Amino acid sequence: MLWRITYFLLWQIAGGGVGLWQGGPWGAALGAALAAWAWFVWDLLRGARVLRWLRTGDLSEVPSMRGIWGEAADRARRLLRRQEVQIRDNQDRLQEILAALQATPNGVVLLDAQGRIEWCNQMAANQFGFDAQRDVMQSIGNLVRDPEFTAYFSGQDFGRDVVLEGRFSTPSRPVRISVHLHPYGDGRTLLLSRDVTALEQADAMRRDFVANVSHEIRTPLTVLTGFVETLQTLPLTAEERARYLGMMAQQALRMQSVVQDLLTLSRLEGSPPPGMAEWTPVQALLVRCEEEGRALSSLLTQNQQHSHVLRFPPQDFLRTEGEIAGVPTELQSALSNLISNAVRYTPAGGSIAVEWLRKEDGSAVFSVQDTGPGIAPEHIPRLTERFYRVDRSRSRETGGTGLGLAIVKHVLQRHGATLDITSALGKGSVFSVTFPANRLRGFVLPGASLVAAQAVLR
């Protein structure tokens, strides 16, 4: 400020000196006045230049000058630069927060005080069918037209969540979405959504499992209790006593089978996946499966006019199929279970074909095809559930516990294999197991030389 006053006085002194030189004392006064106005106009132009720059705020066009206006421009420039850096940092943090919300497995929707969409992540867009760009500032009530959500949103009671039917829900594949609203800020609302289909299915399976276990154990226990009371209270002949004891042994064996299968499932779920250290010849594995399948077929058709037609891969073919990595007992249990199911549910005189096919990518497919009654499409997705039966009475007649395919599913998952089921009513079924290439070795290509075969085996 002192320099500004000094500068103003110097202008006046200079103007007065010029005026004194040209016109005496009156000229000196006039010169000083003109110099003061000239300085005022010049200073005003400098201030206008700074104000014009402040209106644009472009840091690349900061006016370069000295004095108080130059200092003001420099201070404003530094302040704007700090604000610019702060805004950039805030934008970066905002983008990080939005990226985190995009990465969350739950749907996130930000609503304003009027219930309009301010922002939503891609998961919410997929769950509700939103367009993240087009539907901004659209009312949530116009886009989610479920009556339960409308009542929930208008009721303003957000202490609980509401479960809605998902966008892609079908009778065969239901989808359930849980929606919870959380008020925040000045009348705004945060909508969180998550897919609870698996949780509801797990809960339903748990209830069914408890009910089925109770039923499977209670039925034979009731029979055993009745027979025990009969043996204790009634005089029976030796033949009747032997018959009752045989029935009791049969029911006890049934309970033992259920308990054993449950223990097997528990062991499979609680143990780590098998490694790659134990290898079993494919030939030995399928030979044991063939022996068990033929023995079961002979037992079931011993009083029938016709027997099953069973076809298995020839021994010479299986010798070239090498080895498979995994737990031999588990693998045999899974594959034998598929064969025994085909034998149990195929009427006498029907055929069962077992195949082992090596694919070009090195994987292998084990398949069991039967000419049984077939399975309706709505039952196929649930076949591997515990105690799920298409025909309960027929399953018990053939000695099934309802846990076989559940065991098969867990064994195959542990060995990285997949199960595919195709069937049609009246046309039989095909159960196919695909083993990954990394669990197979020693495959001899057809027509390969002995040297090439040894190289593959090594």
Coordinates of C-alpha atoms in Angstrom, one line a residue:
M1 CA 0.0 0.0 0.0
L2 CA 2.9 2.4 0.8
W3 CA 4.4 1.8 -2.6
R4 CA 1.0 2.6 -4.2
I5 CA 0.8 6.0 -2.4
T6 CA 4.4 6.7 -3.3
Y7 CA 3.8 5.9 -6.9
F8 CA 0.7 8.2 -7.0
L9 CA 2.7 11.0 -5.5
L10 CA 5.5 10.5 -8.0
W11 CA 3.0 10.8 -10.8
Q12 CA 1.7 14.1 -9.3
I13 CA 5.2 15.5 -8.7
A14 CA 6.2 14.6 -12.3
G15 CA 3.0 16.3 -13.7
G16 CA 3.5 19.4 -11.5
G17 CA 7.1 19.7 -12.6
V18 CA 6.1 19.6 -16.3
G19 CA 3.4 22.1 -15.6
L20 CA 5.7 24.4 -13.7
W21 CA 8.2 24.3 -16.5
Q22 CA 5.5 25.1 -19.1
G23 CA 3.2 27.6 -17.3
G24 CA 4.4 28.6 -13.9
P25 CA 2.5 28.0 -10.6
W26 CA -0.9 27.6 -12.3
G27 CA 0.6 25.2 -14.8
A28 CA 2.1 23.2 -11.9
A29 CA -1.3 22.8 -10.3
L30 CA -2.9 21.8 -13.6
G31 CA -0.1 19.4 -14.4
A32 CA -0.4 17.7 -11.0
A33 CA -4.2 17.4 -11.4
L34 CA -3.9 15.9 -14.9
A35 CA -1.2 13.5 -13.7
A36 CA -3.4 12.3 -10.8
W37 CA -6.3 11.7 -13.3
A38 CA -4.0 9.9 -15.6
W39 CA -2.7 7.6 -12.8
F40 CA -6.3 7.0 -11.8
V41 CA -7.4 6.0 -15.3
W42 CA -4.3 3.8 -15.7
D43 CA -4.9 2.1 -12.4
L44 CA -8.5 1.6 -13.3
L45 CA -7.6 -0.1 -16.5
R46 CA -5.3 -2.4 -14.6
G47 CA -8.0 -3.3 -12.1
A48 CA -10.5 -3.9 -15.0
R49 CA -8.0 -6.3 -16.6
V50 CA -7.7 -8.3 -13.3
L51 CA -11.5 -8.3 -13.0
R52 CA -11.9 -9.5 -16.6
W53 CA -9.5 -12.4 -15.9
L54 CA -11.4 -13.3 -12.6
R55 CA -14.6 -13.6 -14.6
T56 CA -13.1 -16.4 -16.7
G57 CA -10.8 -18.0 -14.1
D58 CA -8.5 -19.4 -16.8
L59 CA -5.2 -20.0 -15.1
S60 CA -3.3 -20.0 -18.4
E61 CA -4.3 -16.3 -19.0
V62 CA -3.2 -14.8 -15.6
P63 CA -2.3 -11.0 -16.2
S64 CA 1.3 -10.2 -15.5
M65 CA 1.7 -6.9 -13.7
R66 CA 3.3 -5.3 -10.7
G67 CA 1.8 -3.5 -7.8
I68 CA -1.3 -4.2 -5.8
W69 CA -3.3 -5.5 -8.7
G70 CA -0.5 -7.8 -9.7
E71 CA -0.3 -9.2 -6.1
A72 CA -4.1 -9.6 -6.1
A73 CA -4.0 -11.5 -9.4
D74 CA -1.2 -13.7 -8.1
R75 CA -3.0 -14.5 -4.9
A76 CA -6.2 -15.2 -6.8
R77 CA -4.2 -17.5 -9.1
R78 CA -2.8 -19.5 -6.2
L79 CA -6.2 -19.7 -4.5
L80 CA -7.8 -21.0 -7.8
R81 CA -5.0 -23.5 -8.3
R82 CA -5.5 -24.8 -4.7
Q83 CA -9.2 -25.1 -5.3
E84 CA -8.6 -26.8 -8.6
V85 CA -6.3 -29.4 -7.0
Q86 CA -8.9 -29.9 -4.2
I87 CA -11.7 -30.4 -6.7
R88 CA -9.6 -32.9 -8.7
D89 CA -8.8 -34.8 -5.5
N90 CA -12.5 -34.8 -4.5
Q91 CA -13.4 -36.1 -8.0
D92 CA -10.8 -38.8 -7.8
R93 CA -12.2 -39.9 -4.4
L94 CA -15.7 -39.8 -5.7
Q95 CA -14.7 -42.0 -8.7
E96 CA -13.0 -44.4 -6.3
I97 CA -16.2 -44.6 -4.2
L98 CA -18.4 -45.1 -7.3
A99 CA -15.9 -47.8 -8.6
A100 CA -16.2 -49.6 -5.2
L101 CA -20.0 -49.4 -5.4
Q102 CA -19.8 -50.8 -8.9
A103 CA -17.7 -53.7 -7.7
T104 CA -20.0 -54.6 -4.9
P105 CA -22.1 -57.8 -5.5
N106 CA -25.2 -55.9 -4.3
G107 CA -27.3 -53.4 -6.2
V108 CA -26.9 -49.8 -5.1
V109 CA -29.3 -47.0 -6.0
L110 CA -29.2 -43.3 -4.8
L111 CA -32.6 -41.6 -4.6
D112 CA -33.3 -37.9 -4.0
A113 CA -36.0 -36.6 -1.7
Q114 CA -38.6 -37.1 -4.4
G115 CA -37.6 -40.8 -5.0
R116 CA -35.9 -40.1 -8.3
I117 CA -32.8 -42.0 -9.3
E118 CA -29.6 -40.0 -8.9
W119 CA -27.2 -42.9 -9.6
C120 CA -27.2 -46.7 -9.7
N121 CA -24.5 -49.3 -10.2
Q122 CA -24.6 -52.0 -12.9
M123 CA -25.7 -54.7 -10.5
A124 CA -28.9 -52.7 -9.7
A125 CA -29.4 -52.0 -13.4
N126 CA -29.2 -55.7 -14.1
Q127 CA -31.5 -56.7 -11.3
F128 CA -34.2 -54.2 -12.0
G129 CA -33.7 -53.5 -15.7
F130 CA -32.5 -49.9 -15.3
D131 CA -30.5 -48.0 -17.9
A132 CA -27.8 -46.3 -15.8
Q133 CA -27.7 -43.3 -18.2
R134 CA -31.3 -43.0 -19.5
D135 CA -33.1 -43.6 -16.2
V136 CA -31.3 -40.9 -14.2
M137 CA -33.8 -38.6 -12.5
Q138 CA -36.6 -41.1 -13.2
S139 CA -39.0 -42.0 -10.3
I140 CA -38.2 -45.3 -8.8
G141 CA -41.9 -46.0 -8.5
N142 CA -42.4 -45.8 -12.2
L143 CA -39.6 -48.3 -12.9
V144 CA -40.2 -50.9 -10.1
R145 CA -43.9 -51.7 -10.4
D146 CA -44.0 -54.5 -7.9
P147 CA -47.0 -53.9 -5.5
E148 CA -45.0 -55.1 -2.5
F149 CA -42.3 -52.5 -3.3
T150 CA -44.8 -49.8 -3.9
A151 CA -46.4 -50.4 -0.5
Y152 CA -43.0 -50.7 1.2
F153 CA -41.7 -47.4 -0.4
S154 CA -44.9 -45.4 0.3
G155 CA -45.2 -46.8 3.9
Q156 CA -41.8 -45.2 4.9
D157 CA -41.2 -48.1 7.3
F158 CA -37.7 -49.0 6.4
G159 CA -36.9 -51.1 9.5
R160 CA -37.2 -54.3 7.4
D161 CA -36.5 -55.4 3.9
V162 CA -38.9 -56.7 1.2
V163 CA -38.3 -59.6 -1.1
L164 CA -39.3 -59.2 -4.7
E165 CA -39.5 -61.5 -7.7
G166 CA -36.4 -61.0 -9.9
R167 CA -36.4 -59.6 -13.4
F168 CA -35.4 -63.0 -15.0
S169 CA -37.5 -65.1 -12.7
T170 CA -39.3 -68.1 -14.3
P171 CA -41.3 -71.0 -12.7
S172 CA -38.4 -73.4 -13.3
R173 CA -35.7 -71.0 -12.2
P174 CA -37.1 -68.5 -9.7
V175 CA -35.0 -65.4 -8.8
R176 CA -35.6 -63.5 -5.6
I177 CA -34.3 -60.0 -4.8
S178 CA -34.1 -58.6 -1.3
V179 CA -34.6 -54.8 -1.2
H180 CA -33.8 -52.5 1.8
L181 CA -34.1 -48.7 1.9
H182 CA -31.9 -46.6 4.2
P183 CA -32.7 -42.9 4.7
Y184 CA -29.7 -40.5 4.7
G185 CA -28.8 -36.9 4.2
D186 CA -31.5 -34.3 3.5
G187 CA -34.5 -36.6 2.7
R188 CA -32.4 -38.8 0.4
T189 CA -32.7 -42.6 0.4
L190 CA -30.1 -45.4 -0.3
L191 CA -31.6 -48.5 -1.9
L192 CA -29.6 -51.8 -1.4
S193 CA -30.6 -54.9 -3.3
R194 CA -29.1 -58.4 -3.2
D195 CA -29.9 -61.7 -4.8
V196 CA -31.2 -64.1 -2.1
T197 CA -32.3 -66.9 -4.4
A198 CA -29.5 -69.2 -3.2
L199 CA -30.3 -68.4 0.4
E200 CA -34.0 -69.1 0.0
Q201 CA -33.2 -72.3 -1.9
A202 CA -30.7 -73.4 0.8
D203 CA -33.3 -72.6 3.5
A204 CA -36.0 -74.6 1.6
M205 CA -33.5 -77.5 1.1
R206 CA -32.6 -77.4 4.8
R207 CA -36.3 -77.7 5.8
D208 CA -36.8 -80.4 3.2
F209 CA -33.7 -82.2 4.4
V210 CA -34.8 -82.2 8.1
A211 CA -38.3 -83.4 7.1
N212 CA -36.9 -86.1 4.8
V213 CA -34.4 -87.4 7.3
S214 CA -37.1 -87.5 9.9
H215 CA -39.4 -89.4 7.6
E216 CA -36.8 -91.8 6.3
I217 CA -35.7 -92.7 9.9
R218 CA -39.2 -92.6 11.5
T219 CA -40.8 -95.0 9.0
P220 CA -38.5 -98.0 9.6
L221 CA -38.4 -97.2 13.3
T222 CA -42.2 -97.4 13.4
V223 CA -42.1 -100.7 11.6
L224 CA -39.5 -102.1 14.0
T225 CA -41.4 -100.9 17.0
G226 CA -44.5 -102.6 15.7
F227 CA -42.7 -105.9 15.1
V228 CA -41.1 -105.8 18.5
E229 CA -44.4 -105.3 20.2
T230 CA -45.8 -108.1 18.1
L231 CA -43.0 -110.5 19.1
Q232 CA -43.4 -109.5 22.8
T233 CA -47.2 -109.8 23.1
L234 CA -48.4 -112.4 20.6
P235 CA -47.6 -116.2 20.6
L236 CA -46.0 -116.8 17.2
T237 CA -45.0 -119.9 15.4
A238 CA -41.3 -120.3 14.4
E239 CA -42.2 -119.6 10.8
E240 CA -44.0 -116.3 11.7
R241 CA -41.2 -115.3 14.1
A242 CA -38.6 -115.9 11.4
R243 CA -40.6 -113.8 8.9
Y244 CA -41.0 -110.9 11.3
L245 CA -37.4 -111.0 12.2
G246 CA -36.5 -110.9 8.5
M247 CA -38.7 -107.8 8.0
M248 CA -37.1 -106.2 11.0
A249 CA -33.6 -106.9 9.6
Q250 CA -34.7 -105.4 6.3
Q251 CA -35.9 -102.2 8.0
A252 CA -32.8 -102.0 10.1
L253 CA -30.7 -102.4 6.9
R254 CA -32.7 -99.5 5.3
M255 CA -31.9 -97.2 8.3
Q256 CA -28.3 -98.3 8.2
S257 CA -28.1 -97.4 4.5
V258 CA -29.6 -93.9 5.1
V259 CA -27.2 -93.2 8.0
Q260 CA -24.2 -94.5 6.0
D261 CA -25.1 -92.3 3.0
L262 CA -25.5 -89.3 5.3
L263 CA -22.1 -89.9 6.8
T264 CA -20.6 -90.2 3.3
L265 CA -22.1 -86.9 2.3
S266 CA -20.8 -85.3 5.5
R267 CA -17.3 -86.7 4.9
L268 CA -17.3 -85.5 1.3
E269 CA -18.4 -81.9 2.3
G270 CA -15.9 -81.6 5.1
S271 CA -12.7 -83.0 3.5
P272 CA -10.4 -81.2 1.2
P273 CA -10.4 -81.9 -2.6
P274 CA -8.3 -84.9 -3.7
G275 CA -4.9 -84.1 -5.1
M276 CA -3.1 -85.5 -8.1
A277 CA -0.9 -88.0 -6.4
E278 CA -3.1 -91.1 -6.6
W279 CA -3.8 -92.6 -10.1
T280 CA -6.2 -95.4 -11.0
P281 CA -6.3 -97.2 -14.3
V282 CA -9.6 -96.4 -16.1
Q283 CA -9.8 -100.1 -17.1
A284 CA -9.8 -101.3 -13.5
L285 CA -12.3 -98.6 -12.5
L286 CA -14.8 -99.5 -15.2
V287 CA -14.3 -103.3 -14.7
R288 CA -15.4 -103.0 -11.1
C289 CA -18.4 -100.9 -12.1
E290 CA -19.3 -103.5 -14.7
E291 CA -19.2 -106.3 -12.2
E292 CA -21.4 -104.4 -9.8
G293 CA -23.9 -103.5 -12.5
R294 CA -24.2 -107.0 -13.9
A295 CA -24.6 -108.4 -10.4
L296 CA -27.4 -106.0 -9.5
S297 CA -29.1 -106.6 -12.8
S298 CA -29.1 -110.4 -12.2
L299 CA -30.5 -109.9 -8.8
L300 CA -33.4 -107.6 -9.9
T301 CA -34.3 -109.7 -12.9
Q302 CA -33.9 -113.2 -11.4
N303 CA -37.6 -113.8 -11.4
Q304 CA -38.3 -112.0 -14.7
Q305 CA -38.7 -113.6 -18.1
H306 CA -36.2 -111.2 -19.7
S307 CA -33.0 -109.7 -18.3
H308 CA -31.3 -106.4 -19.0
V309 CA -29.1 -105.9 -22.1
L310 CA -25.9 -104.4 -20.7
R311 CA -23.2 -103.0 -23.0
F312 CA -19.8 -101.9 -21.6
P313 CA -16.6 -100.7 -23.4
P314 CA -14.4 -103.7 -24.4
Q315 CA -11.3 -104.4 -22.3
D316 CA -8.9 -103.8 -25.2
F317 CA -10.3 -100.3 -25.7
L318 CA -10.1 -99.5 -22.0
R319 CA -6.4 -100.5 -21.8
T320 CA -5.5 -97.6 -24.0
E321 CA -7.4 -95.0 -21.9
G322 CA -4.7 -94.6 -19.3
E323 CA -5.3 -93.5 -15.7
I324 CA -7.4 -91.0 -13.8
A325 CA -6.4 -89.0 -10.7
G326 CA -8.5 -89.0 -7.6
V327 CA -9.8 -91.2 -4.8
P328 CA -10.6 -94.6 -6.3
T329 CA -13.4 -95.5 -3.9
E330 CA -15.1 -92.2 -4.4
L331 CA -14.8 -92.4 -8.2
Q332 CA -16.1 -96.0 -8.2
S333 CA -19.0 -95.1 -5.9
A334 CA -20.1 -92.2 -8.2
L335 CA -19.8 -94.1 -11.5
S336 CA -21.4 -97.3 -10.0
N337 CA -24.2 -95.2 -8.6
L338 CA -25.1 -94.0 -12.1
I339 CA -25.0 -97.5 -13.5
S340 CA -27.1 -98.9 -10.6
N341 CA -29.7 -96.2 -11.0
A342 CA -30.0 -97.1 -14.7
V343 CA -30.4 -100.8 -13.8
R344 CA -32.9 -100.1 -11.0
Y345 CA -35.2 -97.9 -13.1
T346 CA -35.0 -99.8 -16.4
P347 CA -37.6 -102.5 -16.8
A348 CA -36.5 -106.1 -17.5
G349 CA -35.7 -106.5 -21.1
G350 CA -34.5 -102.9 -21.5
S351 CA -30.9 -101.9 -22.3
I352 CA -28.2 -100.0 -20.6
A353 CA -25.2 -98.7 -22.5
V354 CA -22.1 -97.5 -20.7
E355 CA -19.5 -95.6 -22.7
W356 CA -16.1 -93.9 -22.2
L357 CA -15.2 -91.3 -24.8
R358 CA -12.0 -89.3 -25.1
K359 CA -12.5 -85.8 -26.5
E360 CA -10.1 -83.7 -28.6
D361 CA -9.2 -81.3 -25.8
G362 CA -8.0 -84.3 -23.6
S363 CA -11.0 -84.5 -21.4
A364 CA -13.1 -87.7 -21.2
V365 CA -16.8 -88.4 -21.0
F366 CA -18.3 -91.3 -19.0
S367 CA -22.0 -91.8 -20.0
V368 CA -24.8 -94.2 -19.0
Q369 CA -27.7 -94.4 -21.3
D370 CA -30.9 -96.4 -20.5
T371 CA -34.3 -97.2 -22.0
G372 CA -36.2 -96.6 -18.8
P373 CA -39.3 -94.5 -18.3
G374 CA -37.4 -91.2 -18.5
I375 CA -37.6 -88.1 -16.4
A376 CA -39.9 -85.0 -16.9
P377 CA -38.0 -81.8 -17.5
E378 CA -39.2 -80.1 -14.3
H379 CA -37.5 -82.8 -12.2
I380 CA -34.1 -82.8 -13.8
P381 CA -32.6 -79.6 -12.0
R382 CA -33.5 -81.1 -8.6
L383 CA -32.3 -84.7 -9.1
T384 CA -29.1 -84.1 -7.2
E385 CA -30.9 -82.7 -4.1
R386 CA -30.8 -84.8 -1.0
F387 CA -33.8 -87.2 -0.7
Y388 CA -35.4 -85.8 -3.9
R389 CA -37.3 -88.5 -5.7
V390 CA -39.3 -88.4 -8.9
D391 CA -41.3 -91.4 -7.8
R392 CA -41.0 -92.0 -4.1
S393 CA -42.8 -95.4 -4.0
R394 CA -40.7 -96.8 -6.9
S395 CA -37.5 -95.5 -5.3
R396 CA -38.2 -97.4 -2.1
E397 CA -39.2 -100.5 -4.0
T398 CA -35.8 -100.5 -5.7
G399 CA -33.9 -99.9 -2.4
G400 CA -32.9 -96.3 -3.0
T401 CA -32.3 -93.9 -0.1
G402 CA -32.6 -90.7 -2.2
L403 CA -29.0 -89.7 -1.5
G404 CA -27.2 -91.4 -4.4
L405 CA -27.2 -88.6 -6.9
A406 CA -26.3 -86.1 -4.1
I407 CA -23.2 -88.2 -3.4
V408 CA -22.4 -88.4 -7.1
K409 CA -22.6 -84.6 -7.4
H410 CA -20.3 -84.0 -4.4
V411 CA -17.8 -86.6 -5.6
L412 CA -17.7 -85.1 -9.1
Q413 CA -17.3 -81.5 -7.8
R414 CA -14.3 -82.7 -5.6
H415 CA -12.7 -84.1 -8.7
G416 CA -13.4 -81.1 -11.0
A417 CA -15.9 -83.1 -13.1
T418 CA -19.4 -82.1 -14.3
L419 CA -22.6 -84.0 -14.5
D420 CA -25.1 -83.5 -17.4
I421 CA -28.5 -85.1 -17.5
T422 CA -30.7 -85.4 -20.6
S423 CA -34.0 -87.2 -20.5
A424 CA -37.5 -87.4 -22.0
L425 CA -40.5 -89.2 -20.7
G426 CA -40.8 -92.6 -22.4
K427 CA -37.5 -92.3 -24.1
G428 CA -35.0 -93.1 -21.4
S429 CA -32.2 -91.0 -19.9
V430 CA -28.5 -90.2 -20.4
F431 CA -26.2 -89.4 -17.4
S432 CA -22.9 -88.0 -18.6
V433 CA -19.8 -87.2 -16.5
T434 CA -17.0 -85.0 -18.1
F435 CA -13.6 -85.4 -16.4
P436 CA -11.1 -82.6 -17.1
A437 CA -7.9 -83.3 -19.0
N438 CA -5.6 -82.5 -16.1
R439 CA -6.9 -85.5 -14.2
L440 CA -6.2 -87.9 -17.1
R441 CA -3.0 -89.3 -18.4
G442 CA -1.6 -92.2 -20.4
F443 CA -4.1 -92.0 -23.2
V444 CA -2.8 -94.0 -26.3
L445 CA -4.0 -92.5 -29.6
P446 CA -5.5 -95.1 -32.0
G447 CA -3.0 -96.3 -34.5
A448 CA 0.0 -94.7 -32.6
S449 CA 3.3 -96.5 -32.7
L450 CA 4.6 -98.2 -29.6
V451 CA 7.3 -95.5 -29.2
A452 CA 4.7 -92.8 -29.4
A453 CA 2.5 -94.6 -26.9
Q454 CA 5.4 -95.0 -24.4
A455 CA 6.2 -91.3 -24.8
V456 CA 2.5 -90.4 -23.9
L457 CA 2.6 -92.7 -20.9
R458 CA 5.8 -91.1 -19.7

